[in-house]
Amino acid sequence: MSVIQDSMLAILRENPGHFTAEQLLAMLRRTHHRASPATVYRNLDIFTREGKIRRVALADSPKFFEGNLTPHDHAVCLHCGQVTDLIALKGLSELVAGNIQGELISTDLTVNYICNDCAGKTGGEYH
Ligand SMILES: [Zn+2]
Ligand SMILES: [Zn+2]
């Protein structure tokens, strides 16, 4: 692994949350001032393929990357795009397994909602 790859992995593992490639580039440039977008994109692809990080694809949003490899699902606010981890959806796999014909491999659930901050700001537009 190169120094820059080490730094990228460290950023993802030490910062809980979900980051776009652009945000990761900005974070990386604090220590590697000349890091290029191409380097960041290439390494994010490699890390995702190798299972070192997780890529989270959400409708209508840029792709996010995260270092948290514990299985979990996501809730995204449709207004501000804030992504929240859903850790405790126990029983989801069993529910899904009962509704498909075949063997369940994995689930990747996204819950779309309007967060309380946005619900206040929009004056009930979504209700
Ligand atoms: Zn919101
Ligand atoms: Zn997550």
Tab-separated table of C-alpha atoms and ligand atoms in Angstrom:
chain	number	residue	atom	x	y	z
A	1	MET	CA	0.000	0.000	0.000
A	2	SER	CA	1.173	3.487	-0.815
A	3	VAL	CA	1.323	6.272	1.751
A	4	ILE	CA	-1.679	7.924	0.148
A	5	GLN	CA	-3.698	4.679	0.319
A	6	ASP	CA	-2.801	4.319	3.992
A	7	SER	CA	-4.013	7.859	4.626
A	8	MET	CA	-7.283	7.338	2.765
A	9	LEU	CA	-8.092	4.162	4.692
A	10	ALA	CA	-7.196	5.851	7.972
A	11	ILE	CA	-9.558	8.733	7.194
A	12	LEU	CA	-12.435	6.345	6.466
A	13	ARG	CA	-11.795	4.195	9.524
A	14	GLU	CA	-11.277	7.040	11.970
A	15	ASN	CA	-14.218	9.185	10.882
A	16	PRO	CA	-17.617	7.637	11.452
A	17	GLY	CA	-20.124	8.639	8.808
A	18	HIS	CA	-20.630	8.691	5.071
A	19	PHE	CA	-18.494	10.723	2.725
A	20	THR	CA	-18.535	11.517	-0.977
A	21	ALA	CA	-15.369	11.196	-3.047
A	22	GLU	CA	-15.166	15.010	-3.092
A	23	GLN	CA	-15.342	15.227	0.700
A	24	LEU	CA	-12.671	12.533	1.028
A	25	LEU	CA	-10.435	14.408	-1.397
A	26	ALA	CA	-10.749	17.559	0.721
A	27	MET	CA	-9.907	15.588	3.887
A	28	LEU	CA	-6.965	13.896	2.198
A	29	ARG	CA	-5.570	17.225	1.014
A	30	ARG	CA	-5.054	18.331	4.605
A	31	THR	CA	-2.042	16.003	4.639
A	32	HIS	CA	-1.463	15.308	0.919
A	33	HIS	CA	-1.801	18.741	-0.629
A	34	ARG	CA	-1.416	17.565	-4.197
A	35	ALA	CA	-3.704	14.510	-4.107
A	36	SER	CA	-5.729	14.311	-7.336
A	37	PRO	CA	-9.393	13.367	-7.810
A	38	ALA	CA	-8.311	10.501	-10.096
A	39	THR	CA	-6.202	8.996	-7.299
A	40	VAL	CA	-9.094	9.209	-4.866
A	41	TYR	CA	-11.608	7.649	-7.283
A	42	ARG	CA	-9.209	4.847	-8.225
A	43	ASN	CA	-8.396	3.958	-4.624
A	44	LEU	CA	-12.049	4.092	-3.535
A	45	ASP	CA	-12.807	1.566	-6.288
A	46	ILE	CA	-9.972	-0.685	-5.176
A	47	PHE	CA	-10.897	-0.511	-1.473
A	48	THR	CA	-14.554	-1.231	-2.264
A	49	ARG	CA	-13.640	-4.250	-4.412
A	50	GLU	CA	-11.336	-5.577	-1.708
A	51	GLY	CA	-14.031	-5.164	0.941
A	52	LYS	CA	-11.986	-2.663	2.972
A	53	ILE	CA	-14.687	-0.022	2.780
A	54	ARG	CA	-18.342	0.056	1.831
A	55	ARG	CA	-19.925	2.011	-1.002
A	56	VAL	CA	-23.432	3.218	-0.285
A	57	ALA	CA	-25.555	4.017	-3.339
A	58	LEU	CA	-28.700	5.991	-2.587
A	59	ALA	CA	-31.306	7.213	-5.064
A	60	ASP	CA	-30.779	10.816	-6.179
A	61	SER	CA	-27.556	11.201	-4.167
A	62	PRO	CA	-23.895	10.980	-4.958
A	63	LYS	CA	-22.255	7.737	-3.874
A	64	PHE	CA	-21.074	7.678	-0.283
A	65	PHE	CA	-18.195	5.722	1.203
A	66	GLU	CA	-17.792	4.526	4.769
A	67	GLY	CA	-15.300	2.562	6.819
A	68	ASN	CA	-17.905	0.906	9.019
A	69	LEU	CA	-18.166	-2.677	7.753
A	70	THR	CA	-20.670	-3.859	10.378
A	71	PRO	CA	-23.813	-4.803	8.424
A	72	HIS	CA	-26.387	-2.039	8.633
A	73	ASP	CA	-28.955	-0.220	6.538
A	74	HIS	CA	-29.493	3.473	5.894
A	75	ALA	CA	-32.117	6.156	6.248
A	76	VAL	CA	-31.726	9.247	4.059
A	77	CYS	CA	-33.532	12.574	4.403
A	78	LEU	CA	-34.988	13.405	0.979
A	79	HIS	CA	-34.638	17.106	1.664
A	80	CYS	CA	-31.107	17.627	3.038
A	81	GLY	CA	-29.565	14.276	2.055
A	82	GLN	CA	-28.342	13.494	5.566
A	83	VAL	CA	-27.614	9.771	5.914
A	84	THR	CA	-28.267	7.922	9.177
A	85	ASP	CA	-27.242	4.362	10.015
A	86	LEU	CA	-29.994	1.934	10.950
A	87	ILE	CA	-28.246	-0.499	13.245
A	88	ALA	CA	-31.073	-2.277	14.971
A	89	LEU	CA	-33.447	-3.544	12.269
A	90	LYS	CA	-33.393	-7.012	13.762
A	91	GLY	CA	-35.581	-9.546	12.078
A	92	LEU	CA	-35.514	-7.827	8.691
A	93	SER	CA	-33.699	-10.721	7.018
A	94	GLU	CA	-36.225	-13.200	8.398
A	95	LEU	CA	-39.106	-11.044	7.176
A	96	VAL	CA	-37.576	-10.732	3.707
A	97	ALA	CA	-36.671	-14.413	3.542
A	98	GLY	CA	-40.326	-15.251	4.131
A	99	ASN	CA	-41.300	-13.155	1.110
A	100	ILE	CA	-38.941	-14.483	-1.555
A	101	GLN	CA	-38.703	-17.837	-3.298
A	102	GLY	CA	-35.071	-18.892	-2.907
A	103	GLU	CA	-32.061	-18.260	-0.754
A	104	LEU	CA	-31.564	-14.780	0.709
A	105	ILE	CA	-27.994	-13.542	0.201
A	106	SER	CA	-28.168	-10.054	1.669
A	107	THR	CA	-30.424	-7.048	2.088
A	108	ASP	CA	-29.586	-3.442	1.305
A	109	LEU	CA	-32.410	-1.314	2.602
A	110	THR	CA	-32.729	2.441	2.218
A	111	VAL	CA	-35.397	4.245	4.185
A	112	ASN	CA	-36.405	7.597	2.670
A	113	TYR	CA	-37.734	10.162	5.115
A	114	ILE	CA	-37.799	13.843	6.026
A	115	CYS	CA	-35.736	14.627	9.104
A	116	ASN	CA	-37.162	16.766	11.910
A	117	ASP	CA	-34.972	19.748	10.999
A	118	CYS	CA	-36.236	19.756	7.427
A	119	ALA	CA	-39.844	19.085	8.405
A	120	GLY	CA	-39.680	22.251	10.531
A	121	LYS	CA	-38.010	24.325	7.788
A	122	THR	CA	-40.351	23.367	4.984
A	123	GLY	CA	-43.471	24.302	6.915
A	124	GLY	CA	-45.095	20.931	6.523
A	125	GLU	CA	-44.664	20.710	2.764
A	126	TYR	CA	-44.174	16.970	3.098
A	127	HIS	CA	-47.140	16.262	5.345
B	1	ZN	ZN	-33.240	16.799	6.385
B	2	ZN	ZN	-23.639	3.504	7.060
